[in-house]
Tab-separated table of C-alpha atoms and ligand atoms in Angstrom:
chain	number	residue	atom	x	y	z
T	1	MET	CA	28.164	15.144	-26.831
T	2	PRO	CA	26.288	17.723	-24.710
T	3	VAL	CA	26.307	15.364	-21.763
T	4	GLN	CA	29.259	13.229	-20.972
T	5	ILE	CA	28.722	10.588	-18.311
T	6	ILE	CA	31.972	9.668	-16.627
T	7	ASP	CA	31.267	6.499	-14.704
T	8	HIS	CA	33.810	5.869	-11.984
T	9	TYR	CA	31.315	3.655	-10.219
T	10	GLN	CA	31.244	0.819	-12.738
T	11	ASP	CA	32.406	-2.064	-10.558
T	12	ALA	CA	30.289	-1.145	-7.584
T	13	PRO	CA	27.253	-3.195	-6.446
T	14	CYS	CA	24.596	-0.976	-8.029
T	15	ARG	CA	24.438	-0.822	-11.806
T	16	ILE	CA	23.569	2.528	-13.321
T	17	ASN	CA	21.981	2.926	-16.734
T	18	PRO	CA	23.836	5.692	-18.623
T	19	ILE	CA	21.253	5.776	-21.445
T	20	LEU	CA	18.468	6.664	-19.029
T	21	LEU	CA	20.538	9.365	-17.314
T	22	GLU	CA	21.687	10.825	-20.615
T	23	LYS	CA	18.109	11.034	-21.927
T	24	ARG	CA	17.029	12.900	-18.809
T	25	ALA	CA	20.108	15.157	-18.869
T	26	LEU	CA	19.401	16.197	-22.477
T	27	LEU	CA	15.769	16.951	-21.646
T	28	LEU	CA	16.873	19.038	-18.679
T	29	LEU	CA	19.233	21.106	-20.840
T	30	GLU	CA	16.319	21.676	-23.218
T	31	LEU	CA	13.986	22.704	-20.372
T	32	LEU	CA	16.638	25.116	-19.092
T	33	GLN	CA	17.086	26.470	-22.642
T	34	CYS	CA	20.723	25.415	-22.588
T	35	SER	CA	20.583	22.833	-25.395
T	36	ARG	CA	23.766	24.176	-26.953
T	37	GLN	CA	25.702	23.779	-23.765
T	38	ALA	CA	27.340	20.753	-22.222
T	39	PHE	CA	28.232	19.318	-18.848
T	40	ASN	CA	29.989	16.314	-17.391
T	41	LEU	CA	28.162	14.031	-14.998
T	42	VAL	CA	30.704	12.168	-12.917
T	43	LEU	CA	29.523	9.159	-10.902
T	44	VAL	CA	31.758	8.271	-7.971
T	45	ASP	CA	31.610	6.274	-4.733
T	46	ASP	CA	31.680	7.636	-1.177
T	47	PRO	CA	35.483	7.383	-0.650
T	48	ALA	CA	36.154	9.352	-3.876
T	49	MET	CA	33.477	11.898	-2.952
T	50	THR	CA	35.061	12.339	0.479
T	51	GLU	CA	38.377	13.164	-1.223
T	52	TYR	CA	36.789	15.796	-3.480
T	53	ASN	CA	34.799	17.240	-0.567
T	54	HIS	CA	37.977	17.467	1.488
T	55	ARG	CA	40.074	18.951	-1.304
T	56	TYR	CA	37.551	21.581	-2.448
T	57	ARG	CA	35.396	22.265	0.635
T	58	GLN	CA	37.609	21.190	3.518
T	59	LYS	CA	34.939	18.756	4.718
T	60	ASN	CA	36.083	15.312	5.661
T	61	ALA	CA	32.906	13.349	4.768
T	62	PRO	CA	31.061	12.278	1.631
T	63	THR	CA	28.167	14.323	0.274
T	64	ASN	CA	25.542	13.545	-2.367
T	65	VAL	CA	26.402	16.114	-5.068
T	66	LEU	CA	29.113	18.686	-5.841
T	67	SER	CA	29.115	21.167	-8.731
T	68	PHE	CA	32.143	22.751	-10.343
T	69	PRO	CA	31.070	25.589	-12.683
T	70	ALA	CA	33.335	26.149	-15.675
T	71	GLN	CA	32.889	29.925	-15.469
T	72	ASP	CA	34.639	29.966	-12.095
T	73	GLY	CA	37.553	28.063	-13.631
T	74	ASN	CA	36.766	25.267	-11.162
T	75	GLU	CA	36.105	22.502	-13.615
T	76	ILE	CA	37.940	19.250	-12.890
T	77	PHE	CA	37.033	17.331	-16.049
T	78	PRO	CA	37.465	19.953	-18.804
T	79	GLY	CA	37.256	19.009	-22.451
T	80	GLN	CA	34.070	20.190	-24.164
T	81	GLU	CA	33.231	23.513	-25.761
T	82	ASP	CA	30.418	25.582	-24.247
T	83	GLU	CA	30.726	23.617	-21.081
T	84	LEU	CA	28.733	24.556	-18.002
T	85	GLY	CA	31.001	22.490	-15.768
T	86	ASP	CA	31.068	19.226	-13.851
T	87	ILE	CA	28.505	17.604	-11.576
T	88	LEU	CA	29.882	14.942	-9.253
T	89	ILE	CA	27.417	12.561	-7.641
T	90	SER	CA	28.157	9.902	-5.054
T	91	VAL	CA	26.091	6.883	-6.080
T	92	ASP	CA	26.626	5.338	-2.621
T	93	THR	CA	24.983	8.319	-0.913
T	94	ALA	CA	22.293	8.617	-3.601
T	95	ARG	CA	21.469	4.942	-3.082
T	96	VAL	CA	20.996	5.380	0.665
T	97	GLU	CA	18.815	8.461	0.093
T	98	ALA	CA	16.763	6.644	-2.547
T	99	GLY	CA	16.136	3.744	-0.143
T	100	ARG	CA	15.124	6.141	2.651
T	101	GLU	CA	12.699	8.026	0.391
T	102	ASN	CA	11.427	4.881	-1.364
T	103	LYS	CA	12.574	6.089	-4.792
T	104	SER	CA	14.453	4.365	-7.559
T	105	ILE	CA	18.183	5.104	-7.720
T	106	HIS	CA	17.690	6.804	-11.104
T	107	GLN	CA	14.982	9.027	-9.691
T	108	ARG	CA	17.307	10.186	-6.918
T	109	LEU	CA	20.219	10.636	-9.352
T	110	THR	CA	17.918	12.772	-11.518
T	111	GLU	CA	17.014	14.992	-8.552
T	112	LEU	CA	20.685	15.423	-7.688
T	113	MET	CA	21.533	16.157	-11.312
T	114	ILE	CA	18.890	18.936	-11.331
T	115	HIS	CA	20.332	20.370	-8.116
T	116	GLY	CA	23.854	20.246	-9.561
T	117	LEU	CA	22.769	21.827	-12.862
T	118	LEU	CA	21.128	24.762	-11.101
T	119	HIS	CA	24.395	25.328	-9.224
T	120	LEU	CA	26.258	25.300	-12.549
T	121	LEU	CA	23.851	27.979	-13.762
T	122	GLY	CA	24.611	30.253	-10.824
T	123	HIS	CA	21.941	29.331	-8.238
T	124	ASP	CA	23.233	28.946	-4.704
T	125	HIS	CA	21.030	27.901	-1.773
T	126	GLU	CA	23.798	28.781	0.688
T	127	ARG	CA	23.717	32.511	-0.144
T	128	SER	CA	20.383	33.294	1.543
T	129	LYS	CA	17.146	31.736	2.740
T	130	GLN	CA	15.326	33.427	-0.120
T	131	GLU	CA	17.679	31.903	-2.692
T	132	ALA	CA	17.356	28.522	-1.044
T	133	LEU	CA	13.560	28.698	-1.422
T	134	ALA	CA	13.766	29.911	-5.023
T	135	MET	CA	16.188	27.103	-5.901
T	136	TRP	CA	13.940	24.485	-4.271
T	137	ASP	CA	10.918	25.791	-6.232
T	138	ARG	CA	12.886	25.670	-9.480
T	139	GLU	CA	14.019	22.100	-8.745
T	140	GLN	CA	10.462	20.955	-8.101
T	141	ALA	CA	9.205	22.676	-11.244
T	142	LEU	CA	11.926	21.027	-13.358
T	143	LEU	CA	11.104	17.627	-11.881
T	144	ARG	CA	7.441	18.104	-12.758
T	145	GLN	CA	8.282	19.222	-16.296
T	146	LEU	CA	10.636	16.289	-16.739
T	147	ARG	CA	7.960	13.839	-15.586
T	148	THR	CA	5.499	15.276	-18.050
T	149	LYS	CA	8.052	15.059	-20.864
T	150	THR	CA	9.121	11.513	-20.072
T	151	ASN	CA	5.596	10.443	-19.210
T	152	SER	CA	6.979	9.098	-15.944
T	153	SER	CA	5.669	9.592	-12.476
T	154	GLN	CA	6.620	8.393	-9.052
T	155	GLU	CA	2.975	7.860	-8.235
T	156	ARG	CA	1.359	4.859	-9.815
T	157	LYS	CA	-1.854	5.703	-11.628
T	158	THR	CA	-3.235	2.200	-11.299
T	159	MET	CA	-2.113	-1.011	-9.602
T	160	PRO	CA	-0.396	-3.544	-11.854
T	161	HIS	CA	-2.726	-6.149	-13.296
T	162	LEU	CA	-2.382	-9.821	-12.493
T	163	ALA	CA	-2.518	-12.071	-15.556
T	164	ILE	CA	-2.529	-15.776	-14.761
T	165	ASN	CA	-0.816	-18.382	-16.882
T	166	VAL	CA	-2.876	-21.589	-16.825
T	167	ASP	CA	-0.438	-23.773	-18.819
T	168	HIS	CA	0.285	-25.830	-15.710
T	169	VAL	CA	-3.321	-26.925	-15.435
T	170	ALA	CA	-3.002	-28.293	-18.975
T	171	THR	CA	0.278	-29.994	-18.028
T	172	VAL	CA	-1.564	-32.051	-15.374
T	173	ARG	CA	-4.292	-32.906	-17.874
T	174	GLN	CA	-1.800	-34.001	-20.524
T	175	ALA	CA	-0.052	-36.256	-17.989
T	176	ARG	CA	-3.150	-38.494	-18.143
T	177	GLY	CA	-4.194	-37.690	-21.687
T	178	ILE	CA	-7.812	-37.160	-20.617
T	179	SER	CA	-9.968	-34.053	-20.292
T	180	GLU	CA	-9.287	-33.027	-16.677
T	181	PRO	CA	-8.308	-30.634	-15.226
T	182	ASP	CA	-9.521	-28.188	-17.853
T	183	PRO	CA	-7.446	-24.980	-18.276
T	184	VAL	CA	-10.535	-23.282	-19.720
T	185	LEU	CA	-12.493	-23.860	-16.507
T	186	ALA	CA	-9.431	-22.838	-14.492
T	187	ALA	CA	-9.231	-19.556	-16.430
T	188	GLY	CA	-12.879	-18.857	-15.537
T	189	ILE	CA	-12.206	-19.460	-11.831
T	190	CYS	CA	-9.140	-17.148	-12.005
T	191	GLU	CA	-11.276	-14.402	-13.541
T	192	LEU	CA	-14.042	-14.879	-10.956
T	193	ALA	CA	-11.427	-14.519	-8.205
T	194	GLY	CA	-10.330	-11.177	-9.689
T	195	ALA	CA	-7.512	-11.906	-12.174
T	196	GLU	CA	-7.313	-9.271	-14.886
T	197	GLY	CA	-5.939	-11.471	-17.638
T	198	ILE	CA	-5.308	-15.035	-18.787
T	199	VAL	CA	-2.089	-16.186	-20.453
T	200	VAL	CA	-1.473	-19.420	-22.357
T	201	HIS	CA	1.535	-20.577	-24.311
T	202	LEU	CA	0.606	-22.534	-27.432
T	203	ARG	CA	3.828	-24.445	-28.016
T	204	GLU	CA	4.714	-26.014	-31.333
T	205	ASP	CA	4.982	-29.424	-29.632
T	206	ARG	CA	1.583	-28.891	-27.900
T	207	ARG	CA	2.977	-30.291	-24.681
T	208	HIS	CA	0.330	-28.582	-22.548
T	209	ILE	CA	-2.087	-26.087	-24.146
T	210	GLN	CA	-3.988	-27.515	-27.148
T	211	ASP	CA	-5.677	-25.799	-30.095
T	212	ARG	CA	-9.080	-26.613	-28.580
T	213	ASP	CA	-8.072	-24.665	-25.424
T	214	VAL	CA	-7.132	-21.466	-27.210
T	215	HIS	CA	-10.304	-21.492	-29.285
T	216	LEU	CA	-12.507	-22.008	-26.234
T	217	LEU	CA	-10.559	-19.432	-24.232
T	218	ARG	CA	-11.041	-16.891	-27.021
T	219	GLN	CA	-14.801	-17.357	-26.589
T	220	THR	CA	-14.890	-17.448	-22.796
T	221	VAL	CA	-12.199	-15.121	-21.405
T	222	LYS	CA	-13.888	-11.922	-20.301
T	223	THR	CA	-10.789	-10.002	-19.254
T	224	LYS	CA	-7.831	-10.232	-21.644
T	225	LEU	CA	-6.349	-13.196	-23.450
T	226	ASN	CA	-2.596	-13.038	-23.957
T	227	LEU	CA	-1.273	-15.733	-26.300
T	228	GLU	CA	2.359	-16.538	-25.594
T	229	MET	CA	4.093	-17.981	-28.656
T	230	GLY	CA	7.264	-18.505	-30.628
T	231	ALA	CA	7.462	-16.750	-34.002
T	232	ALA	CA	6.834	-19.964	-35.998
T	233	LYS	CA	4.739	-19.736	-39.179
T	234	GLU	CA	2.066	-22.216	-38.042
T	235	ILE	CA	1.548	-20.474	-34.702
T	236	ILE	CA	1.564	-17.005	-36.296
T	237	ASN	CA	-1.286	-18.125	-38.576
T	238	ILE	CA	-3.245	-19.497	-35.617
T	239	ALA	CA	-2.791	-16.181	-33.767
T	240	LEU	CA	-3.911	-14.154	-36.795
T	241	ASP	CA	-7.013	-16.314	-37.028
T	242	LEU	CA	-7.717	-16.363	-33.284
T	243	LYS	CA	-7.137	-12.641	-32.664
T	244	PRO	CA	-6.194	-12.756	-28.973
T	245	ASP	CA	-6.160	-9.435	-27.116
T	246	MET	CA	-2.374	-9.460	-27.362
T	247	ILE	CA	0.471	-11.845	-28.076
T	248	THR	CA	3.794	-12.253	-26.267
T	249	LEU	CA	6.675	-13.456	-28.410
T	250	VAL	CA	9.049	-15.779	-26.590
T	251	PRO	CA	11.995	-17.940	-27.617
T	252	GLU	CA	10.950	-21.582	-27.800
T	253	LYS	CA	13.190	-24.613	-27.574
T	254	ARG	CA	11.803	-28.142	-27.687
T	255	LYS	CA	14.090	-29.460	-24.985
T	256	GLU	CA	13.490	-26.733	-22.376
T	257	LEU	CA	11.266	-27.368	-19.350
T	258	THR	CA	9.971	-23.804	-19.484
T	259	THR	CA	10.919	-20.616	-21.372
T	260	GLU	CA	14.541	-20.177	-20.391
T	261	GLY	CA	15.763	-16.740	-21.381
T	262	GLY	CA	14.429	-13.640	-23.060
T	263	LEU	CA	14.209	-13.285	-26.820
T	264	ASP	CA	17.300	-11.895	-28.547
T	265	ILE	CA	15.598	-9.175	-30.592
T	266	ILE	CA	18.868	-7.904	-32.026
T	267	ALA	CA	19.695	-11.308	-33.542
T	268	GLY	CA	16.224	-11.792	-35.032
T	269	GLU	CA	15.289	-8.201	-35.830
T	270	LYS	CA	14.098	-8.669	-39.441
T	271	LYS	CA	11.901	-11.684	-38.743
T	272	LEU	CA	10.431	-10.067	-35.651
T	273	ALA	CA	9.681	-6.797	-37.428
T	274	LYS	CA	7.783	-8.777	-40.107
T	275	THR	CA	5.777	-10.700	-37.498
T	276	ILE	CA	4.916	-7.466	-35.701
T	277	GLN	CA	3.782	-5.854	-38.960
T	278	LYS	CA	1.427	-8.793	-39.599
T	279	MET	CA	0.001	-8.526	-36.069
T	280	ASP	CA	-0.347	-4.748	-36.421
T	281	LYS	CA	-2.417	-5.225	-39.560
T	282	ALA	CA	-4.684	-7.618	-37.655
T	283	GLY	CA	-4.932	-5.156	-34.742
T	284	ILE	CA	-3.102	-7.440	-32.278
T	285	PRO	CA	-0.659	-5.651	-29.933
T	286	VAL	CA	2.688	-7.411	-29.540
T	287	SER	CA	4.779	-7.855	-26.423
T	288	ILE	CA	8.298	-9.292	-26.514
T	289	PHE	CA	9.707	-11.272	-23.610
T	290	ILE	CA	13.245	-9.973	-22.999
T	291	ASP	CA	15.958	-10.024	-20.394
T	292	PRO	CA	16.266	-6.727	-18.511
T	293	ASP	CA	18.849	-5.280	-20.865
T	294	ALA	CA	19.135	-1.752	-22.323
T	295	ALA	CA	20.186	-2.918	-25.820
T	296	GLN	CA	17.173	-5.277	-26.067
T	297	ILE	CA	14.846	-2.478	-24.968
T	298	GLU	CA	16.158	-0.211	-27.721
T	299	ALA	CA	15.756	-3.040	-30.222
T	300	ALA	CA	12.155	-3.591	-29.031
T	301	VAL	CA	11.405	0.052	-29.862
T	302	ASP	CA	13.084	-0.325	-33.266
T	303	VAL	CA	11.042	-3.408	-34.280
T	304	GLY	CA	7.796	-1.679	-33.305
T	305	ALA	CA	6.736	-3.670	-30.223
T	306	THR	CA	3.966	-2.192	-28.080
T	307	PHE	CA	4.999	-3.968	-24.876
T	308	VAL	CA	8.024	-5.678	-23.442
T	309	GLU	CA	7.748	-8.305	-20.752
T	310	LEU	CA	10.823	-8.186	-18.536
T	311	HIS	CA	12.160	-11.587	-17.510
T	312	THR	CA	12.172	-11.798	-13.709
T	313	GLY	CA	13.700	-15.301	-13.574
T	314	ARG	CA	17.217	-14.323	-12.467
T	315	TYR	CA	15.781	-12.104	-9.719
T	316	CYS	CA	13.567	-14.966	-8.478
T	317	ASP	CA	16.297	-17.606	-8.693
T	318	ALA	CA	18.930	-15.506	-6.863
T	319	THR	CA	20.565	-17.448	-4.060
T	320	SER	CA	21.708	-14.522	-1.886
T	321	ALA	CA	20.148	-11.243	-0.803
T	322	GLU	CA	22.923	-9.298	-2.594
T	323	GLU	CA	22.379	-11.134	-5.867
T	324	ARG	CA	18.611	-10.632	-5.621
T	325	ASP	CA	19.097	-6.954	-4.902
T	326	LEU	CA	21.330	-6.558	-7.920
T	327	GLU	CA	18.874	-8.359	-10.209
T	328	PHE	CA	16.005	-6.300	-8.803
T	329	ARG	CA	17.844	-3.029	-9.560
T	330	LEU	CA	18.398	-4.221	-13.107
T	331	ILE	CA	14.667	-4.872	-13.562
T	332	GLU	CA	13.828	-1.525	-11.953
T	333	GLN	CA	16.088	0.478	-14.249
T	334	SER	CA	15.079	-1.522	-17.344
T	335	ALA	CA	11.418	-0.883	-16.561
T	336	GLU	CA	12.131	2.845	-16.275
T	337	LEU	CA	14.079	2.886	-19.533
T	338	ALA	CA	11.440	0.898	-21.415
T	339	PHE	CA	8.651	3.106	-20.067
T	340	GLU	CA	10.475	6.307	-20.937
T	341	SER	CA	11.200	4.925	-24.404
T	342	GLY	CA	7.443	4.729	-24.973
T	343	LEU	CA	6.970	0.994	-24.397
T	344	ARG	CA	4.349	-0.509	-22.112
T	345	VAL	CA	5.989	-2.740	-19.530
T	346	ASN	CA	4.979	-6.146	-18.197
T	347	ALA	CA	7.070	-8.560	-16.136
T	348	GLY	CA	7.054	-12.204	-15.251
T	349	HIS	CA	8.597	-15.648	-14.889
T	350	GLY	CA	9.304	-17.408	-11.631
T	351	LEU	CA	7.417	-14.875	-9.491
T	352	ASP	CA	5.966	-16.358	-6.297
T	353	TYR	CA	4.338	-15.303	-3.034
T	354	ARG	CA	7.660	-13.961	-1.693
T	355	THR	CA	9.207	-12.336	-4.735
T	356	THR	CA	6.205	-10.605	-6.329
T	357	ALA	CA	5.699	-7.683	-3.911
T	358	ARG	CA	8.873	-5.841	-4.845
T	359	ILE	CA	8.208	-6.106	-8.572
T	360	ALA	CA	4.533	-5.154	-8.131
T	361	ALA	CA	5.634	-1.975	-6.331
T	362	LEU	CA	7.519	-0.682	-9.390
T	363	PRO	CA	5.475	2.217	-10.742
T	364	THR	CA	6.207	1.621	-14.426
T	365	ILE	CA	5.044	-2.002	-14.568
T	366	GLU	CA	1.581	-2.523	-15.949
T	367	GLU	CA	1.009	-6.272	-15.681
T	368	LEU	CA	2.528	-9.321	-14.030
T	369	SER	CA	2.295	-12.722	-15.671
T	370	ILE	CA	2.354	-15.482	-13.068
T	371	GLY	CA	1.645	-19.183	-13.467
T	372	HIS	CA	3.559	-21.870	-11.631
T	373	ALA	CA	3.399	-20.394	-8.119
T	374	ILE	CA	-0.368	-19.848	-8.252
T	375	ILE	CA	-1.216	-23.235	-9.757
T	376	SER	CA	1.115	-24.979	-7.256
T	377	ARG	CA	-0.581	-23.277	-4.332
T	378	ALA	CA	-3.977	-24.037	-5.820
T	379	VAL	CA	-3.277	-27.773	-5.506
T	380	LEU	CA	-3.111	-27.277	-1.739
T	381	VAL	CA	-5.541	-24.448	-0.975
T	382	GLY	CA	-7.797	-24.234	-4.038
T	383	LEU	CA	-7.501	-22.010	-7.110
T	384	ASP	CA	-9.862	-19.280	-5.905
T	385	GLN	CA	-7.887	-18.749	-2.703
T	386	ALA	CA	-4.502	-18.993	-4.420
T	387	VAL	CA	-5.522	-16.250	-6.880
T	388	ARG	CA	-6.961	-14.014	-4.158
T	389	GLU	CA	-3.783	-14.348	-2.059
T	390	MET	CA	-1.620	-13.315	-5.015
T	391	LEU	CA	-3.986	-10.462	-5.871
T	392	ALA	CA	-3.645	-9.161	-2.307
T	393	ILE	CA	0.132	-8.997	-2.779
T	394	VAL	CA	-0.059	-7.373	-6.202
T	395	ARG	CA	-2.576	-4.759	-5.086
T	396	HIS	CA	-0.945	-3.918	-1.740
T	397	PRO	CA	2.736	-4.643	-2.144
T	398	PHE	CA	4.881	-4.217	0.968
T	399	PRO	CA	8.270	-4.820	-0.565
T	400	GLU	CA	11.025	-6.320	1.610
T	401	HIS	CA	14.129	-4.222	0.942
B	1	LIG	N1	6.057	-15.010	-18.774
B	1	LIG	C1	6.548	-15.794	-19.751
B	1	LIG	C2	7.003	-15.149	-21.008
B	1	LIG	C3	6.631	-17.201	-19.588
B	1	LIG	O1	7.154	-17.959	-20.560
B	1	LIG	C4	6.141	-17.769	-18.390
B	1	LIG	C5	6.180	-19.261	-18.228
B	1	LIG	O2	5.283	-19.863	-19.070
B	1	LIG	C6	5.632	-16.905	-17.412
B	1	LIG	C7	5.620	-15.533	-17.623
B	1	LIG	C8	5.084	-17.423	-16.113
B	1	LIG	O3	6.125	-17.984	-15.412
B	1	LIG	P1	5.815	-18.839	-14.096
B	1	LIG	O4	5.005	-20.002	-14.515
B	1	LIG	O5	7.175	-19.187	-13.589
B	1	LIG	O6	5.076	-17.911	-13.178
């Protein structure tokens, strides 16, 4: 293994995605033309970093990164052939720096890894001002090259789109069994207010959206129609006939009030791959609704999905600030991993007027799918205003950290 990630930070309150770091580390070795060499990336907390800093540099405080080049015989985690050495990073310090600079934790860890790698290769900013400048330039150049290679960027190219789920309008209609309120009319009002997409879930039990709705929506939606659906034969055939602009595959249980969890792609890989092939042939891009989980993201790539929609439910339902923070970090790192794996990334479920800003600010998320919060507000203030208020949040997110 050219890069060994030694995670001594596992039980701490900020989960780190080793797959994402390893991918970036391997690309960096390639960019530095050191692909045959190896290094250890050791993730520690502030108290452990303070100990290392004291033992090796006589400084009694934590620091963000320390490098121990193998050629100096300074390595503390030896073990691999052709090893450049060890890079120790304090995740606690990196997390504070990331927050201050409004970056994701993985972005900051990547910057520190670049700094540490250059030290392993003999650069030293403490030797002279000139060397410090040269090292800084090299770091910035590597960051730019890495962004190009991973297709990632800190700056968002466009704002995320707001796609509105109008199932809840149909739920009110079905409660009376008459023709009002009409989700097709509601979709038109959402589009006139600025929504960039309409989502409906055609359930097997037809509890809200009906076949008539999807056919009319196909004719009237001017933006993008996303058909949410379980992978049941009958619904697959309707989708192939309807040709929505995209479909989102979700798990569907008859007894649930709403979609509960993400789809387990690993458990249903064969069936999903077949469904995706059918949609591909018909030119319909497929998104899969998943929990923010690295293994599911890898499986989404394997089955040939174009998009994943990350489930934001646990983040929205969190009952403490700490829990919400933890769930947010998980979505943030999953979005980065999915994006860098070549998937397009959407997110949704449970988002409301308080929880949306932080998710909308994530630079790798392309579209948010929101229903209940907007339709609930619409009952009180009108649909046009409810959509415009949500659009204002999505387009100018001021995340509460
Ligand atoms: N995304 C998916 C996959 C969903 O199943 C739903 C609920 O229908 C949503 C987004 C929208 O969730 P909410 O209505 O809570 O905004």
